[in-house]
mmCIF file of C-alpha atoms in Angstrom:
data_model
loop_
_atom_site.group_PDB
_atom_site.id
_atom_site.type_symbol
_atom_site.label_atom_id
_atom_site.label_comp_id
_atom_site.label_asym_id
_atom_site.label_seq_id
_atom_site.Cartn_x
_atom_site.Cartn_y
_atom_site.Cartn_z
ATOM 1 C CA MET Z 1 22.260 5.754 -10.368
ATOM 2 C CA ALA Z 2 24.135 2.899 -8.597
ATOM 3 C CA LYS Z 3 21.867 0.015 -7.767
ATOM 4 C CA ALA Z 4 21.416 -0.589 -3.931
ATOM 5 C CA SER Z 5 22.328 -3.889 -2.456
ATOM 6 C CA GLY Z 6 21.293 -5.775 0.777
ATOM 7 C CA LEU Z 7 19.979 -3.643 3.411
ATOM 8 C CA LEU Z 8 20.649 -0.286 1.258
ATOM 9 C CA VAL Z 9 17.579 -1.086 -0.748
ATOM 10 C CA ILE Z 10 15.601 0.590 1.695
ATOM 11 C CA GLU Z 11 17.431 3.724 0.993
ATOM 12 C CA ARG Z 12 16.610 3.751 -2.760
ATOM 13 C CA ILE Z 13 12.850 2.941 -1.998
ATOM 14 C CA LEU Z 14 12.686 5.953 0.336
ATOM 15 C CA ARG Z 15 14.847 8.381 -1.888
ATOM 16 C CA ASP Z 16 13.993 7.147 -5.290
ATOM 17 C CA ARG Z 17 10.457 5.698 -5.101
ATOM 18 C CA GLN Z 18 9.380 6.940 -8.637
ATOM 19 C CA GLY Z 19 12.543 4.943 -10.078
ATOM 20 C CA ILE Z 20 11.376 1.863 -8.141
ATOM 21 C CA TRP Z 21 7.832 2.392 -9.530
ATOM 22 C CA GLN Z 22 9.256 2.931 -13.084
ATOM 23 C CA GLN Z 23 11.249 -0.208 -12.725
ATOM 24 C CA VAL Z 24 8.250 -2.122 -11.807
ATOM 25 C CA VAL Z 25 6.239 -0.636 -14.600
ATOM 26 C CA GLU Z 26 8.996 -1.635 -17.271
ATOM 27 C CA ASP Z 27 9.340 -5.235 -15.381
ATOM 28 C CA ARG Z 28 13.000 -4.601 -15.597
ATOM 29 C CA ASP Z 29 15.465 -6.612 -13.194
ATOM 30 C CA LEU Z 30 12.743 -7.431 -10.770
ATOM 31 C CA THR Z 31 13.991 -10.641 -9.791
ATOM 32 C CA ARG Z 32 17.235 -9.155 -8.269
ATOM 33 C CA LEU Z 33 15.328 -6.227 -6.740
ATOM 34 C CA THR Z 34 12.809 -8.481 -5.185
ATOM 35 C CA GLY Z 35 15.778 -10.734 -3.693
ATOM 36 C CA GLN Z 36 17.251 -7.596 -2.168
ATOM 37 C CA MET Z 37 13.992 -6.616 -0.614
ATOM 38 C CA LEU Z 38 13.401 -10.102 0.688
ATOM 39 C CA VAL Z 39 16.749 -10.225 2.410
ATOM 40 C CA SER Z 40 16.176 -6.841 3.997
ATOM 41 C CA SER Z 41 12.938 -7.691 5.278
ATOM 42 C CA VAL Z 42 13.928 -11.058 6.828
ATOM 43 C CA VAL Z 43 16.727 -9.524 8.521
ATOM 44 C CA ALA Z 44 14.900 -6.440 9.915
ATOM 45 C CA LEU Z 45 12.035 -8.498 11.042
ATOM 46 C CA ALA Z 46 14.419 -11.004 12.753
ATOM 47 C CA VAL Z 47 16.142 -8.470 14.728
ATOM 48 C CA TYR Z 48 12.886 -6.944 15.845
ATOM 49 C CA GLY Z 49 11.528 -10.346 16.710
ATOM 50 C CA ALA Z 50 14.416 -10.953 19.002
ATOM 51 C CA VAL Z 51 13.607 -7.683 20.799
ATOM 52 C CA LEU Z 52 10.053 -8.833 21.222
ATOM 53 C CA GLY Z 53 10.885 -12.361 22.638
ATOM 54 C CA SER Z 54 13.587 -10.855 24.914
ATOM 55 C CA PHE Z 55 10.931 -9.955 27.400
ATOM 56 C CA HIS Z 56 10.594 -13.526 28.614
ATOM 57 C CA SER Z 57 14.045 -15.370 27.827
ATOM 58 C CA VAL Z 58 16.913 -16.101 25.442
ATOM 59 C CA GLN Z 59 14.988 -19.095 23.960
ATOM 60 C CA MET Z 60 11.889 -16.902 23.282
ATOM 61 C CA ALA Z 61 14.011 -14.196 21.633
ATOM 62 C CA LEU Z 62 15.413 -16.890 19.175
ATOM 63 C CA THR Z 63 12.197 -18.281 18.627
ATOM 64 C CA SER Z 64 10.494 -14.924 17.814
ATOM 65 C CA ALA Z 65 13.419 -14.063 15.578
ATOM 66 C CA VAL Z 66 12.397 -16.806 13.434
ATOM 67 C CA LYS Z 67 8.522 -16.607 13.789
ATOM 68 C CA LEU Z 68 8.097 -12.888 12.975
ATOM 69 C CA PRO Z 69 9.751 -13.158 9.582
ATOM 70 C CA LEU Z 70 7.719 -16.322 8.951
ATOM 71 C CA LEU Z 71 4.468 -14.652 9.920
ATOM 72 C CA PHE Z 72 4.917 -11.866 7.125
ATOM 73 C CA LEU Z 73 6.131 -14.116 4.420
ATOM 74 C CA VAL Z 74 3.460 -16.892 4.959
ATOM 75 C CA THR Z 75 0.776 -14.195 4.985
ATOM 76 C CA LEU Z 76 2.337 -12.963 1.723
ATOM 77 C CA ALA Z 77 2.259 -16.413 0.324
ATOM 78 C CA ILE Z 78 -1.609 -16.889 1.180
ATOM 79 C CA CYS Z 79 -2.629 -13.689 -0.023
ATOM 80 C CA LEU Z 80 -0.571 -12.769 -3.006
ATOM 81 C CA PRO Z 81 -2.445 -15.312 -5.418
ATOM 82 C CA THR Z 82 -5.694 -13.557 -4.520
ATOM 83 C CA LEU Z 83 -4.155 -10.091 -5.684
ATOM 84 C CA TYR Z 84 -3.015 -11.570 -8.873
ATOM 85 C CA LEU Z 85 -6.369 -13.113 -9.683
ATOM 86 C CA PHE Z 86 -8.197 -10.135 -8.757
ATOM 87 C CA ASN Z 87 -6.015 -8.342 -11.392
ATOM 88 C CA LEU Z 88 -6.579 -10.919 -14.008
ATOM 89 C CA VAL Z 89 -10.347 -11.035 -13.495
ATOM 90 C CA PHE Z 90 -10.712 -7.234 -14.110
ATOM 91 C CA GLY Z 91 -8.401 -7.273 -17.199
ATOM 92 C CA ALA Z 92 -5.170 -5.695 -15.370
ATOM 93 C CA ARG Z 93 -1.951 -6.505 -17.167
ATOM 94 C CA LEU Z 94 0.246 -6.985 -14.292
ATOM 95 C CA SER Z 95 2.736 -10.085 -14.336
ATOM 96 C CA VAL Z 96 3.523 -12.035 -11.266
ATOM 97 C CA ARG Z 97 6.910 -10.492 -10.935
ATOM 98 C CA GLN Z 98 5.219 -6.868 -10.929
ATOM 99 C CA SER Z 99 2.614 -8.040 -8.323
ATOM 100 C CA LEU Z 100 5.130 -9.605 -6.088
ATOM 101 C CA SER Z 101 7.731 -6.587 -6.355
ATOM 102 C CA LEU Z 102 4.885 -4.266 -5.578
ATOM 103 C CA VAL Z 103 3.776 -6.044 -2.395
ATOM 104 C CA MET Z 104 7.565 -6.566 -1.525
ATOM 105 C CA VAL Z 105 8.059 -2.774 -1.339
ATOM 106 C CA ALA Z 106 5.394 -2.401 1.000
ATOM 107 C CA LEU Z 107 6.900 -5.287 3.269
ATOM 108 C CA THR Z 108 10.383 -3.964 3.023
ATOM 109 C CA VAL Z 109 9.155 -0.466 4.161
ATOM 110 C CA THR Z 110 7.075 -2.113 7.018
ATOM 111 C CA ALA Z 111 10.032 -4.332 8.181
ATOM 112 C CA MET Z 112 12.709 -1.442 8.139
ATOM 113 C CA LEU Z 113 10.513 0.843 9.854
ATOM 114 C CA ALA Z 114 9.719 -1.634 12.632
ATOM 115 C CA LEU Z 115 13.496 -2.145 12.938
ATOM 116 C CA ALA Z 116 13.882 1.672 13.306
ATOM 117 C CA PHE Z 117 11.578 1.363 16.347
ATOM 118 C CA ALA Z 118 13.409 -1.584 18.017
ATOM 119 C CA PRO Z 119 15.615 0.921 20.046
ATOM 120 C CA ILE Z 120 12.564 2.439 21.638
ATOM 121 C CA SER Z 121 11.063 -0.931 22.342
ATOM 122 C CA LEU Z 122 14.251 -2.044 24.048
ATOM 123 C CA PHE Z 123 14.318 1.126 26.102
ATOM 124 C CA PHE Z 124 10.754 0.480 27.436
ATOM 125 C CA LEU Z 125 11.601 -3.142 28.023
ATOM 126 C CA ILE Z 126 14.430 -2.036 30.201
ATOM 127 C CA THR Z 127 12.939 0.829 32.073
ATOM 128 C CA ALA Z 128 9.311 -0.184 32.267
ATOM 129 C CA ASN Z 129 9.125 -3.881 32.731
ATOM 130 C CA ASP Z 130 5.504 -4.212 32.322
ATOM 131 C CA TYR Z 131 4.080 -7.182 30.143
ATOM 132 C CA GLY Z 132 0.910 -5.513 29.145
ATOM 133 C CA PHE Z 133 2.381 -2.180 28.208
ATOM 134 C CA PHE Z 134 5.207 -3.749 26.382
ATOM 135 C CA LYS Z 135 2.611 -5.907 24.423
ATOM 136 C CA LEU Z 136 0.609 -2.757 23.480
ATOM 137 C CA LEU Z 137 3.430 -0.728 22.579
ATOM 138 C CA ASN Z 138 4.837 -3.299 19.929
ATOM 139 C CA VAL Z 139 1.444 -4.089 18.619
ATOM 140 C CA ALA Z 140 0.977 -0.322 18.033
ATOM 141 C CA ILE Z 141 4.600 -0.235 16.284
ATOM 142 C CA LEU Z 142 3.789 -3.024 14.101
ATOM 143 C CA ALA Z 143 0.313 -1.414 13.204
ATOM 144 C CA LEU Z 144 2.033 1.971 12.390
ATOM 145 C CA SER Z 145 4.837 0.448 10.353
ATOM 146 C CA ALA Z 146 2.260 -1.646 8.435
ATOM 147 C CA LEU Z 147 0.128 1.410 7.697
ATOM 148 C CA VAL Z 148 3.102 3.320 6.323
ATOM 149 C CA GLY Z 149 4.014 0.257 4.139
ATOM 150 C CA LEU Z 150 0.462 0.029 2.827
ATOM 151 C CA LYS Z 151 0.655 3.667 1.932
ATOM 152 C CA PHE Z 152 3.543 2.814 -0.327
ATOM 153 C CA LEU Z 153 1.625 0.072 -1.864
ATOM 154 C CA THR Z 154 -1.468 2.093 -2.809
ATOM 155 C CA GLY Z 155 0.837 4.724 -4.119
ATOM 156 C CA GLY Z 156 2.576 2.268 -6.354
ATOM 157 C CA MET Z 157 -0.701 0.949 -7.634
ATOM 158 C CA ARG Z 158 -1.678 4.461 -8.605
ATOM 159 C CA VAL Z 159 1.455 4.882 -10.710
ATOM 160 C CA LEU Z 160 0.783 1.555 -12.413
ATOM 161 C CA ASN Z 161 -2.729 2.895 -13.108
ATOM 162 C CA GLU Z 162 -1.361 6.098 -14.678
ATOM 163 C CA HIS Z 163 0.635 3.724 -16.999
ATOM 164 C CA GLY Z 164 -2.424 1.783 -17.997
ATOM 165 C CA LEU Z 165 -1.341 -1.400 -16.304
ATOM 166 C CA LEU Z 166 -4.552 -1.709 -14.301
ATOM 167 C CA SER Z 167 -6.957 -1.384 -17.164
ATOM 168 C CA PRO Z 168 -7.386 -3.859 -19.915
ATOM 169 C CA ALA Z 169 -5.749 -3.255 -23.346
ATOM 170 C CA VAL Z 170 -7.934 -1.445 -25.952
ATOM 171 C CA PRO Z 171 -7.753 -3.275 -29.434
ATOM 172 C CA ALA Z 172 -6.332 -1.023 -32.100
ATOM 173 C CA GLU Z 173 -9.319 -1.178 -34.361
ATOM 174 C CA THR Z 174 -11.496 0.279 -31.510
ATOM 175 C CA ARG Z 175 -9.389 3.251 -30.969
ATOM 176 C CA PRO Z 176 -10.781 6.693 -32.551
ATOM 177 C CA ALA Z 177 -8.978 7.400 -35.604
ATOM 178 C CA VAL Z 178 -7.097 10.847 -35.509
ATOM 179 C CA ALA Z 179 -6.495 12.912 -38.601
ATOM 180 C CA GLU Z 180 -2.979 13.315 -39.640
ATOM 181 C CA ASN Z 181 -3.460 16.940 -40.700
ATOM 182 C CA PRO Z 182 -6.467 18.522 -39.168
ATOM 183 C CA ALA Z 183 -7.589 21.505 -40.698
ATOM 184 C CA PRO Z 184 -7.096 24.608 -38.537
ATOM 185 C CA VAL Z 185 -10.122 26.303 -37.139
ATOM 186 C CA SER Z 186 -10.207 29.944 -37.856
ATOM 187 C CA PRO Z 187 -11.602 32.446 -35.435
ATOM 188 C CA ALA Z 188 -14.797 33.973 -36.190
ATOM 189 C CA VAL Z 189 -14.495 37.162 -38.388
ATOM 190 C CA PRO Z 190 -17.326 39.842 -38.092
ATOM 191 C CA ALA Z 191 -18.965 40.545 -41.299
ATOM 192 C CA LEU Z 192 -18.148 43.858 -43.122
ATOM 193 C CA VAL Z 193 -21.076 46.201 -44.020
ATOM 194 C CA ALA Z 194 -21.086 46.717 -47.701
ATOM 195 C CA VAL Z 195 -21.079 50.345 -48.981
ATOM 196 C CA GLY Z 196 -24.779 51.245 -49.546
ATOM 197 C CA ALA Z 197 -26.185 48.264 -47.908
ATOM 198 C CA PRO Z 198 -29.083 48.957 -45.627
ATOM 199 C CA ALA Z 199 -28.427 49.310 -42.006
ATOM 200 C CA ALA Z 200 -29.220 46.496 -39.816
ATOM 201 C CA PRO Z 201 -32.210 47.203 -37.785
ATOM 202 C CA ALA Z 202 -31.535 48.378 -34.231
ATOM 203 C CA GLN Z 203 -31.461 45.942 -31.340
ATOM 204 C CA LYS Z 204 -34.165 46.106 -28.887
ATOM 205 C CA GLU Z 205 -33.092 46.996 -25.306
ATOM 206 C CA GLY Z 206 -33.191 44.173 -22.776
ATOM 207 C CA PRO Z 207 -31.786 40.712 -22.818
ATOM 208 C CA GLN Z 208 -31.553 39.149 -26.011
ATOM 209 C CA PRO Z 209 -31.983 35.355 -26.790
ATOM 210 C CA PHE Z 210 -28.913 33.403 -27.905
ATOM 211 C CA PRO Z 211 -28.865 31.432 -31.067
ATOM 212 C CA PRO Z 212 -29.301 27.536 -30.529
ATOM 213 C CA GLY Z 213 -26.035 25.897 -29.796
ATOM 214 C CA THR Z 214 -24.233 28.840 -28.313
ATOM 215 C CA HIS Z 215 -23.578 29.600 -24.485
ATOM 216 C CA HIS Z 216 -23.928 32.650 -22.463
ATOM 217 C CA PRO Z 217 -20.701 34.387 -22.178
ATOM 218 C CA TYR Z 218 -20.942 34.127 -18.250
ATOM 219 C CA ALA Z 219 -22.260 30.765 -18.021
ATOM 220 C CA ARG Z 220 -20.071 28.302 -16.080
ATOM 221 C CA PRO Z 221 -18.832 25.662 -18.246
ATOM 222 C CA PRO Z 222 -20.140 22.166 -17.681
ATOM 223 C CA MET Z 223 -18.043 20.109 -15.118
ATOM 224 C CA ALA Z 224 -16.193 17.116 -16.447
ATOM 225 C CA PRO Z 225 -17.367 13.819 -14.875
ATOM 226 C CA LYS Z 226 -14.779 12.738 -12.227
ATOM 227 C CA PRO Z 227 -12.978 9.790 -13.264
ATOM 228 C CA SER Z 228 -13.912 6.649 -11.140
ATOM 229 C CA ALA Z 229 -11.180 4.648 -9.585
ATOM 230 C CA PRO Z 230 -10.444 1.370 -11.841
ATOM 231 C CA PRO Z 231 -11.749 -1.953 -10.422
ATOM 232 C CA SER Z 232 -8.068 -3.124 -9.606
ATOM 233 C CA MET Z 233 -7.708 -0.008 -7.226
ATOM 234 C CA THR Z 234 -10.857 -0.831 -5.497
ATOM 235 C CA LEU Z 235 -10.022 -4.424 -5.157
ATOM 236 C CA LEU Z 236 -6.744 -3.542 -3.899
ATOM 237 C CA TYR Z 237 -8.262 -1.734 -0.708
ATOM 238 C CA ILE Z 238 -10.511 -5.018 -0.290
ATOM 239 C CA TRP Z 239 -7.216 -7.123 -0.634
ATOM 240 C CA ILE Z 240 -5.382 -4.879 2.082
ATOM 241 C CA LEU Z 241 -8.289 -5.781 4.642
ATOM 242 C CA LEU Z 242 -7.985 -9.532 3.680
ATOM 243 C CA PHE Z 243 -4.300 -9.270 4.130
ATOM 244 C CA GLY Z 244 -4.747 -7.656 7.574
ATOM 245 C CA PHE Z 245 -7.290 -10.304 8.721
ATOM 246 C CA VAL Z 246 -5.221 -13.155 7.633
ATOM 247 C CA GLY Z 247 -2.071 -11.630 9.153
ATOM 248 C CA THR Z 248 -3.656 -11.232 12.459
ATOM 249 C CA GLN Z 249 -5.107 -14.486 12.582
ATOM 250 C CA LEU Z 250 -1.783 -16.201 11.704
ATOM 251 C CA ALA Z 251 0.030 -14.191 14.447
ATOM 252 C CA TRP Z 252 -2.552 -15.556 16.815
ATOM 253 C CA THR Z 253 -1.880 -19.023 15.675
ATOM 254 C CA LEU Z 254 1.897 -18.731 15.725
ATOM 255 C CA ARG Z 255 1.876 -16.984 19.160
ATOM 256 C CA PRO Z 256 3.664 -16.622 21.699
ATOM 257 C CA PHE Z 257 6.058 -13.782 20.340
ATOM 258 C CA PHE Z 258 6.515 -11.992 23.542
ATOM 259 C CA GLY Z 259 6.051 -14.620 26.318
ATOM 260 C CA SER Z 260 4.031 -14.234 29.344
ATOM 261 C CA PRO Z 261 6.355 -13.988 32.470
ATOM 262 C CA ASP Z 262 4.102 -16.362 34.523
ATOM 263 C CA MET Z 263 4.125 -19.168 31.875
ATOM 264 C CA LYS Z 264 7.162 -21.486 30.858
ATOM 265 C CA PHE Z 265 8.711 -21.156 27.367
ATOM 266 C CA SER Z 266 6.665 -22.887 24.702
ATOM 267 C CA LEU Z 267 6.939 -22.708 20.885
ATOM 268 C CA TYR Z 268 3.063 -22.691 20.449
ATOM 269 C CA ARG Z 269 -0.253 -22.150 22.406
ATOM 270 C CA GLU Z 270 -3.581 -23.847 22.403
ATOM 271 C CA LEU Z 271 -5.932 -22.146 19.636
ATOM 272 C CA ASP Z 272 -8.406 -20.435 21.868
ATOM 273 C CA GLY Z 273 -9.867 -16.906 21.532
ATOM 274 C CA ASN Z 274 -8.696 -14.641 18.725
ATOM 275 C CA PHE Z 275 -6.156 -11.657 18.229
ATOM 276 C CA TYR Z 276 -8.737 -8.934 18.801
ATOM 277 C CA ALA Z 277 -10.378 -10.223 21.934
ATOM 278 C CA GLU Z 278 -6.912 -10.555 23.439
ATOM 279 C CA ILE Z 279 -5.933 -7.034 22.513
ATOM 280 C CA PHE Z 280 -9.090 -5.664 24.181
ATOM 281 C CA ARG Z 281 -8.557 -7.835 27.299
ATOM 282 C CA THR Z 282 -4.966 -6.586 27.507
ATOM 283 C CA ILE Z 283 -6.147 -2.916 27.302
ATOM 284 C CA ALA Z 284 -8.920 -3.529 29.956
ATOM 285 C CA HIS Z 285 -6.367 -5.177 32.360
ATOM 286 C CA LEU Z 286 -3.784 -2.311 31.789
ATOM 287 C CA PHE Z 287 -6.329 0.479 32.555
#
């Protein structure tokens, strides 16, 4: 298969995700793959950020085109060491390149899906010039894009778990020995009654007790215990929540991205309130 380059890497991720996961498992050519995903994500987020800022002015569009990719990349830089150390503490055998590539797949899917929504956002910007509605619409678009990207992240971690990269290595001396040529087990053969041997006593009617160690032919076999998720998978969900909280707080710190129409252009705003309070206040004002 030809290797994708530039923005076409998203097509390979969506069409051949198993090939992507296999490449991450084998730790093969991940530097080039990560570079392609980085370029794709930055370009896609820059275009979408320009659409967000175009609600206010050209200056805000250019500023948001820089700040939106910066938001995702700084959040990744803050949270990636935590994910890697979580894996080390619980014995996972992921390298830094594998952890970075895995998260970059999710980030690339998020960025390209947001770019796919950009024409819809631009359409509502032109036809329904309402600041509150435009802000909630784009927050919903980014949230949906992030959820799809995180679904790719959890899917990739499950593939790594199937290949044993999320569990500690088992020393060779502790593995159970397997016989090279195990003796075949022959089925039970009913005993032949010798000629002239006394007949076996007649069985009494009614249910008969079964010999010890045997099972009733109609008894349901014991259920195998359901394998529990490895610690690395459990910690992944905790890390996703942490990533979301860090990202939303950083977005609040880097605001404005949209630019309120009754305020002048500014690179940053004062640090008052928080992201979630602002969203609830916008919903209350809209309805």
